[in-house]
CSV table of C-alpha atoms and ligand atoms in Angstrom, one decimal:
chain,number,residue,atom,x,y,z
A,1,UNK,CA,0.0,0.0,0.0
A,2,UNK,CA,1.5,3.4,-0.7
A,3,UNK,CA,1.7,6.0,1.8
A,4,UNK,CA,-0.9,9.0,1.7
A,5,UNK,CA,0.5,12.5,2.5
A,6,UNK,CA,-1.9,15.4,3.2
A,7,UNK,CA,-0.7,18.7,1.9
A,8,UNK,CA,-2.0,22.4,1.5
A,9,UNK,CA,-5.9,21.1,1.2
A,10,UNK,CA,-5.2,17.7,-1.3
A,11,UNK,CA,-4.5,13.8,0.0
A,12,UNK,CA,-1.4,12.9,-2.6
A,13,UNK,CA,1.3,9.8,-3.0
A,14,UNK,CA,3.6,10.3,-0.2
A,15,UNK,CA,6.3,9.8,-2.5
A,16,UNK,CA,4.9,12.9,-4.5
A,17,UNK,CA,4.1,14.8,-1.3
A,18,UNK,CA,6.4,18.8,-2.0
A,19,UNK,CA,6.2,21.9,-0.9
A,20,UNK,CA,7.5,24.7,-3.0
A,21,UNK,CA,10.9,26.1,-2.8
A,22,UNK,CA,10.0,29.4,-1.2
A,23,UNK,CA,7.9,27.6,1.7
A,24,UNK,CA,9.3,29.4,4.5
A,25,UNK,CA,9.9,26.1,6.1
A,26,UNK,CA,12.5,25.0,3.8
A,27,UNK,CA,14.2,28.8,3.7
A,28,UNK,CA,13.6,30.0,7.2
A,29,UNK,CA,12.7,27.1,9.3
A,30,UNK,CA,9.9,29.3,9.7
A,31,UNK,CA,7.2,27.3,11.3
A,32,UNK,CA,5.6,24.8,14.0
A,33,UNK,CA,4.9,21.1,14.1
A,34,UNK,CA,3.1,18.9,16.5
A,35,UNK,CA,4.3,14.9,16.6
A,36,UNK,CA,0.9,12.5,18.3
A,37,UNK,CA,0.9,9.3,19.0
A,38,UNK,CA,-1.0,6.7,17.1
A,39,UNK,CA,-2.1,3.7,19.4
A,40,UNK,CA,-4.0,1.1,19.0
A,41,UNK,CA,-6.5,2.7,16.9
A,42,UNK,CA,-6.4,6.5,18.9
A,43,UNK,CA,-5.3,10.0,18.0
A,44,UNK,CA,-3.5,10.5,21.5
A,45,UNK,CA,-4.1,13.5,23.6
A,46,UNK,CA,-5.4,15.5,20.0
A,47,UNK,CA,-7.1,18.6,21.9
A,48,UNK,CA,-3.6,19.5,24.1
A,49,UNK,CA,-1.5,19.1,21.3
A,50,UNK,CA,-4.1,20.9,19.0
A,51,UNK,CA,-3.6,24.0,22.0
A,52,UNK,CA,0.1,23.6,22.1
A,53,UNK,CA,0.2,24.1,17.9
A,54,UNK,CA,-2.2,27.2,18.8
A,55,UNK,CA,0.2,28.9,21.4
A,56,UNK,CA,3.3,28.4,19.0
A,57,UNK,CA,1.5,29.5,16.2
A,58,UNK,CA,0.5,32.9,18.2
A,59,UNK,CA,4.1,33.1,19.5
A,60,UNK,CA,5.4,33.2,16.1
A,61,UNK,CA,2.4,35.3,14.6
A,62,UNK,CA,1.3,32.5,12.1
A,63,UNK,CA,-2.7,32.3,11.1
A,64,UNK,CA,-4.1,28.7,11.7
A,65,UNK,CA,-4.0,27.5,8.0
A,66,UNK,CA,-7.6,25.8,8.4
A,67,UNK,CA,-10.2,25.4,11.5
A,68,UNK,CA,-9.0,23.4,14.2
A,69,UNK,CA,-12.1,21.1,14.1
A,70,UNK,CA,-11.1,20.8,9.9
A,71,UNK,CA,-7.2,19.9,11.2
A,72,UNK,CA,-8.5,17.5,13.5
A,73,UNK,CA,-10.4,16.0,10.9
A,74,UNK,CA,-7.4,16.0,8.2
A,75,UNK,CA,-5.3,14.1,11.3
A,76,UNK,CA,-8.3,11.2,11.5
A,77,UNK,CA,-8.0,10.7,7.6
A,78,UNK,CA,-4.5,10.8,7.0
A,79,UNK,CA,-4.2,8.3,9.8
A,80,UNK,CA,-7.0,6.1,8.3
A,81,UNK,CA,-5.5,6.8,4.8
A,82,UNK,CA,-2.5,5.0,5.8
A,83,UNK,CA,-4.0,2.5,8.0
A,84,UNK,CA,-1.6,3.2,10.9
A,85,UNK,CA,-2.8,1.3,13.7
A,86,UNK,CA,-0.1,2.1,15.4
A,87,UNK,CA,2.8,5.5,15.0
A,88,UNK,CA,2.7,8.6,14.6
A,89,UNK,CA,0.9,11.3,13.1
A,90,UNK,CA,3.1,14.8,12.0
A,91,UNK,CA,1.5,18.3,11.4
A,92,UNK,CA,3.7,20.9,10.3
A,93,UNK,CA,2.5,24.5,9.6
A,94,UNK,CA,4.7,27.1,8.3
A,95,UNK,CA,4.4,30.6,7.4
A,96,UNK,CA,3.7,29.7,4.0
A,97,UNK,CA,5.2,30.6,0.2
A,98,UNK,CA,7.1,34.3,-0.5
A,99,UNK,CA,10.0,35.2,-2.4
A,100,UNK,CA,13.1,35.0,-0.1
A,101,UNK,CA,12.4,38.0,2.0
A,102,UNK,CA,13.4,37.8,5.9
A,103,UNK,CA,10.2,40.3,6.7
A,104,UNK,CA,6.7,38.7,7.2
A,105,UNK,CA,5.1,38.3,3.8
A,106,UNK,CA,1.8,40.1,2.7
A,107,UNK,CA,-1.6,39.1,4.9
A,108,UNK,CA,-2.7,37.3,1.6
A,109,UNK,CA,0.2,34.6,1.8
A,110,UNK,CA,-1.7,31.6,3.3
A,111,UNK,CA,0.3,29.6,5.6
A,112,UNK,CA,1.1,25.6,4.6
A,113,UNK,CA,-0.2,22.4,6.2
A,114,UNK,CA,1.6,19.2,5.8
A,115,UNK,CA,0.3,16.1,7.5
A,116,UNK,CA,2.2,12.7,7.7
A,117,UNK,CA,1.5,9.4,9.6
A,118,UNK,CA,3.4,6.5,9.8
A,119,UNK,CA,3.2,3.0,11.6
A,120,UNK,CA,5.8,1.7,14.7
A,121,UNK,CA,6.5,-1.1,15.7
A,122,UNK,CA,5.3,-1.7,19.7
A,123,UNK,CA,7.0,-4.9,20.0
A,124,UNK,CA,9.9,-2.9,19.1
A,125,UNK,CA,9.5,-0.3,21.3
A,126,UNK,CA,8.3,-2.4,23.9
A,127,UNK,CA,12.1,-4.6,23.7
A,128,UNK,CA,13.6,-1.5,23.6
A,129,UNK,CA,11.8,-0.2,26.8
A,130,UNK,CA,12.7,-3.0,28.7
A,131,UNK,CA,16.9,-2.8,27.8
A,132,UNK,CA,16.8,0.8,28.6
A,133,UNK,CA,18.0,3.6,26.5
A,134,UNK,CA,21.8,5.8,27.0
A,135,UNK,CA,22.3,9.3,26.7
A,136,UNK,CA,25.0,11.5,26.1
A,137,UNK,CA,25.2,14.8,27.5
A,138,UNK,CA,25.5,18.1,25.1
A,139,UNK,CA,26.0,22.0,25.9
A,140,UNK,CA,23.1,23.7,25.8
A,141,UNK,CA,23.4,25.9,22.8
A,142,UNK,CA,20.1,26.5,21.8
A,143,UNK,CA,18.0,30.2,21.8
A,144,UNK,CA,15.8,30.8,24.7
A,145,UNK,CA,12.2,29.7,23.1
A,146,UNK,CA,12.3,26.2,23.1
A,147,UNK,CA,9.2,26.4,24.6
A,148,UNK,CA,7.6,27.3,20.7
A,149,UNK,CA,7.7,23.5,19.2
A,150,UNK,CA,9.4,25.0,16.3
A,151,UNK,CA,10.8,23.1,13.3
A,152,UNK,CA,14.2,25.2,13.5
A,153,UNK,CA,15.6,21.8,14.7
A,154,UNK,CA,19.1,22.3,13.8
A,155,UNK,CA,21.3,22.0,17.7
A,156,UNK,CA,18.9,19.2,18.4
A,157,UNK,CA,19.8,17.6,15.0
A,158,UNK,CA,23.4,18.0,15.8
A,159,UNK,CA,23.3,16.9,19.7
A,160,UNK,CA,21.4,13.9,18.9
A,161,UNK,CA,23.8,12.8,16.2
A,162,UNK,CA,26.5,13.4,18.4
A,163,UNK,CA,24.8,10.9,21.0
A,164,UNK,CA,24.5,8.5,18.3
A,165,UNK,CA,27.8,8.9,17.5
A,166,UNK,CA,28.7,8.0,21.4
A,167,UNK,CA,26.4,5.0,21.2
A,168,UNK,CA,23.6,6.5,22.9
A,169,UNK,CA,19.8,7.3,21.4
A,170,UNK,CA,19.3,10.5,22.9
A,171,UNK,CA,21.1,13.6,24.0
A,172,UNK,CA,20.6,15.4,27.3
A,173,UNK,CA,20.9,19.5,27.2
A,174,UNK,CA,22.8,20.6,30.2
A,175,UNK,CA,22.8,24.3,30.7
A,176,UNK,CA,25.6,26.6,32.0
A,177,UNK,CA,24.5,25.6,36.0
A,178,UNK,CA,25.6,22.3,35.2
A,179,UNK,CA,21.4,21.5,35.2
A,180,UNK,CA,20.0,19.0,32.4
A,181,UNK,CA,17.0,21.1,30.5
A,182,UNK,CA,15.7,17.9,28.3
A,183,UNK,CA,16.4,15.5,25.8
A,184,UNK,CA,17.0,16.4,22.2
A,185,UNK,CA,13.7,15.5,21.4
A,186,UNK,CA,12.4,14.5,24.8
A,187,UNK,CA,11.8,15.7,28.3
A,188,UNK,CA,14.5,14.2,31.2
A,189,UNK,CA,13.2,12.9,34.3
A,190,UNK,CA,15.1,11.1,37.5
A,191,UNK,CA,14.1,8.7,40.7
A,192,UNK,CA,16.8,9.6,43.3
A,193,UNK,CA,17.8,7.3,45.5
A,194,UNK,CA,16.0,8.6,47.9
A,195,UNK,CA,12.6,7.6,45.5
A,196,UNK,CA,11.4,11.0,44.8
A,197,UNK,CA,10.7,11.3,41.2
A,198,UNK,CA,11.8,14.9,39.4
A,199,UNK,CA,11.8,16.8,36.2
A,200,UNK,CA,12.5,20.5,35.6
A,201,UNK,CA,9.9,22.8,35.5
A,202,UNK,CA,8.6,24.0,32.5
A,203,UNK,CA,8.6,27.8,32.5
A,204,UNK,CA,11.7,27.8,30.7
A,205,UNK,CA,14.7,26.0,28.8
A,206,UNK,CA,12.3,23.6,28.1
A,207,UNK,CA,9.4,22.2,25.5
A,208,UNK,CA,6.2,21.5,28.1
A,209,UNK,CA,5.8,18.3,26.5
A,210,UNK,CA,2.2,16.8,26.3
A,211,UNK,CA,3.6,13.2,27.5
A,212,UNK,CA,4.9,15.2,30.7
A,213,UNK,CA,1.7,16.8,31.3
A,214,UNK,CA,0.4,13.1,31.1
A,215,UNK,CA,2.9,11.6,33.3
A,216,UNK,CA,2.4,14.6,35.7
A,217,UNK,CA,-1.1,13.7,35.8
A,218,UNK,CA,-0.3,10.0,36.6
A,219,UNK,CA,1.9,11.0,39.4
A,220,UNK,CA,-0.3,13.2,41.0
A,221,UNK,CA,-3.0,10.1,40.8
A,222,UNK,CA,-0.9,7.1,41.8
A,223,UNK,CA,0.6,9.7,44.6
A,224,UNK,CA,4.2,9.4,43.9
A,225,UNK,CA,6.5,11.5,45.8
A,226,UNK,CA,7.5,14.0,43.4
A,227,UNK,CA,9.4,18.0,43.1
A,228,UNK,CA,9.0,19.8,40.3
A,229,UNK,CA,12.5,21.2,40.3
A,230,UNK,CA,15.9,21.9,38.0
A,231,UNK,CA,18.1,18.6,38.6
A,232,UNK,CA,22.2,18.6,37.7
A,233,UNK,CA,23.9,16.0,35.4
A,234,UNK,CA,25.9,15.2,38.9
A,235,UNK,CA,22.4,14.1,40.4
A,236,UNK,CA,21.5,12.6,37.5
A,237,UNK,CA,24.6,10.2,37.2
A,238,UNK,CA,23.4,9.5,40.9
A,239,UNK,CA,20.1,8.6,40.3
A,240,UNK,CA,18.2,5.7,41.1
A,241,UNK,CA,16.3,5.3,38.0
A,242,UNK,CA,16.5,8.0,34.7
A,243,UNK,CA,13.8,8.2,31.8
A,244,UNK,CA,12.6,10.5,28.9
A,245,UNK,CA,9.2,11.0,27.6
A,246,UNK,CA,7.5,12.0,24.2
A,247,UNK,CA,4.7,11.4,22.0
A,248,UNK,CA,7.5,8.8,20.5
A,249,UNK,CA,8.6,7.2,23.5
A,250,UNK,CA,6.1,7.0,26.1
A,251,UNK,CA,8.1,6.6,29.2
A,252,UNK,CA,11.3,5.1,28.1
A,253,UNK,CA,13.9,4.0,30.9
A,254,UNK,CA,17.3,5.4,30.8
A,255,UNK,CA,20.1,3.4,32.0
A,256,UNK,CA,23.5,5.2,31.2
A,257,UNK,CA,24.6,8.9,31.1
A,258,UNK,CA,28.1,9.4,29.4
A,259,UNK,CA,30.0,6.3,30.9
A,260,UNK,CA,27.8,6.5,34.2
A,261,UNK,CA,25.3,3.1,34.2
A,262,UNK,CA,22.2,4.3,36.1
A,263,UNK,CA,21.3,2.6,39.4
A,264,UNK,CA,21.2,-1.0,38.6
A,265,UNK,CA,22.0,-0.8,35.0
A,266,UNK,CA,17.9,-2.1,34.4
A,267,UNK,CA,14.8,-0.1,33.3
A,268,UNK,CA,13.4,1.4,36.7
A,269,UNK,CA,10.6,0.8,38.1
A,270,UNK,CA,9.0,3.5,38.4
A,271,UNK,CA,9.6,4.4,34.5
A,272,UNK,CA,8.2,0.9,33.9
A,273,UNK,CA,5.2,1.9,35.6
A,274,UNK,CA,4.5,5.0,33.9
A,275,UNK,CA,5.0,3.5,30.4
A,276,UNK,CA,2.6,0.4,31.5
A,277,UNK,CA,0.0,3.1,33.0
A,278,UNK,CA,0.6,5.4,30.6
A,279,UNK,CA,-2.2,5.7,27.9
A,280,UNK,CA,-5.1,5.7,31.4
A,281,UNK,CA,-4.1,9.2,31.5
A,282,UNK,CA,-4.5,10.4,28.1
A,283,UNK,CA,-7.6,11.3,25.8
A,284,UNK,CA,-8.1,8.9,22.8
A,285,UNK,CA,-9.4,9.7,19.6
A,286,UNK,CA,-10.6,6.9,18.0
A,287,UNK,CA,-9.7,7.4,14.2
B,301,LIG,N1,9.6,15.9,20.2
B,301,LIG,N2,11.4,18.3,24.2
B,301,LIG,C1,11.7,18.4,22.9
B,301,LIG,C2,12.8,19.3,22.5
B,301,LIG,C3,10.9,17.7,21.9
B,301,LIG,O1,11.2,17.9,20.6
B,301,LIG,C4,9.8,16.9,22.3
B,301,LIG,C5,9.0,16.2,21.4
B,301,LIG,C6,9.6,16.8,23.7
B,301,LIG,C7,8.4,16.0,24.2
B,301,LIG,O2,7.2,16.6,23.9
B,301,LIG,P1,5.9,15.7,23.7
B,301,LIG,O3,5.7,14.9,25.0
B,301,LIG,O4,4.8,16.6,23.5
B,301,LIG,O5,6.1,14.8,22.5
B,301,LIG,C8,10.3,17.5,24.6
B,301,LIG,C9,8.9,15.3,19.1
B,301,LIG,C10,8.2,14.0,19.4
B,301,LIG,C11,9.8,15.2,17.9
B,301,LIG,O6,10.4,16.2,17.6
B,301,LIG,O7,9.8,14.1,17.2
């Protein structure tokens, strides 16, 4: 079955799917994307990722390209379209086609919507999840709105290769106080040894990611003991248990930093337990 690629208003071959040269995604990086899981059937968490595309969008002064309700729809078909089951859907919206100008174009540009979806595999994941994941600490080096889910993607690009590079699948930002921010493309969390789980708040250095809104959630039900609070790579190499979280990963354990092997060396379990409790405390959109 070939994929199915929704872009600017028209469902077309994946392998056809293009935007034009002068998108202002491709020459500026100028715009905002949105990553959902896909699982077991479900759009996950839609409506707060749907708000989160809404405040970037405002941030950056970028008009929805459609009505919500019509991108929610568009989501639904290009999952269906594809038959993912389970995966991913991607939304990108950028400020749309100009000649190369750095000023905002005219009011009458109209932004562009690309949507994507693929399948994963859980079983996959799932193996993965249960060996644990490394990371490899980076500089921080990016600007100070990382909390705009922007596609200017370029240090996170860069850090993450540089993980791979160090055999590890994800980088960890740590800022000039010696504190980790996030993940390249997650958010960091910790168990100290003392069992009190923490992740850095979200007013700044960081994406608020949806999954850590979940999680949050999750730990304010089971009653976890849990702070809210900046953490260092020191504490970190410390830790009882390390994870990361995104629409990608769920809850996926961590279990080295740099050369450091994270408590045991095994998936926590309290990351364990979040990933197995995970989708309780999310909204489902049945596509
Ligand atoms: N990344 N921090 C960064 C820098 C991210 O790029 C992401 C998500 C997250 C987690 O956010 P959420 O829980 O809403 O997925 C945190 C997506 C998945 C990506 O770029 O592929």
């Amino acid at each position: 079955m070939s994929r199915i690629a929704y872009v600017n208003g028209q469902y077309v071959r994946h392998a056809d799917a293009a935007v034009h040269v002068e998108d202002r995604g491709y020459q500026f990086a100028d715009g905002v994307y949105e990553v959902c899981e896909v699982w077991q059937g479900n759009i996950v968490d839609v409506p707060r990722h749907l708000d989160r595309l809404d405040r970037s969008l405002k941030e950056l002064r970028i008009d929805w390209p459609m009505a919500r309700s019509a991108v929610q729809f568009v989501l639904r078909q290009v999952v269906r379209r594809n038959r993912v089951v389970n995966g991913l859907v991607y939304i990108q919206v950028t400020r749309g086609v100009a000649r190369r100008d750095h000023f905002f174009p005219s009011d009458d540009v109209a932004p562009s919507i690309v949507v994507t979806a693929r399948s994963a595999d859980p079983k996959a994941a799932q193996a993965q999840a249960e060996k644990g994941i490394a990371v490899v600490s980076y500089p921080e080096n990016r600007w100070p709105r990382v909390d705009i889910k922007t596609v200017a993607l370029l240090p996170n690009v860069l850090a993450k290769q540089n993980a791979k590079e160090n055999g590890g699948k994800e980088a960890w930002y740590v800022d000039k106080d010696g504190n980790v921010t996030e993940g390249g493309s997650t958010n960091a969390w910790i168990v100290t040894k003392a069992g009190v789980l923490v992740t850095r708040p979200a007013e700044s250095g960081i994406l608020r990611g949806i999954t850590r809104q979940a999680i949050l959630e999750l730990v304010a039900r089971e009653g976890l003991t849990f702070e809210e609070r900046p953490f260092s790579l020191a504490e970190a190499y410390d830790a009882k248990e390390a994870f990361v979280t995104a629409a990608t990963t769920i809850a996926m354990p961590v279990t080295r930093i740099d050369d450091r092997i994270v408590g045991n060396g095994h998936p926590g379990t309290v990351a364990t337990r979040l990933r197995e409790m995970f989708h309780t405390a999310t909204d489902l959109q049945a596509v």
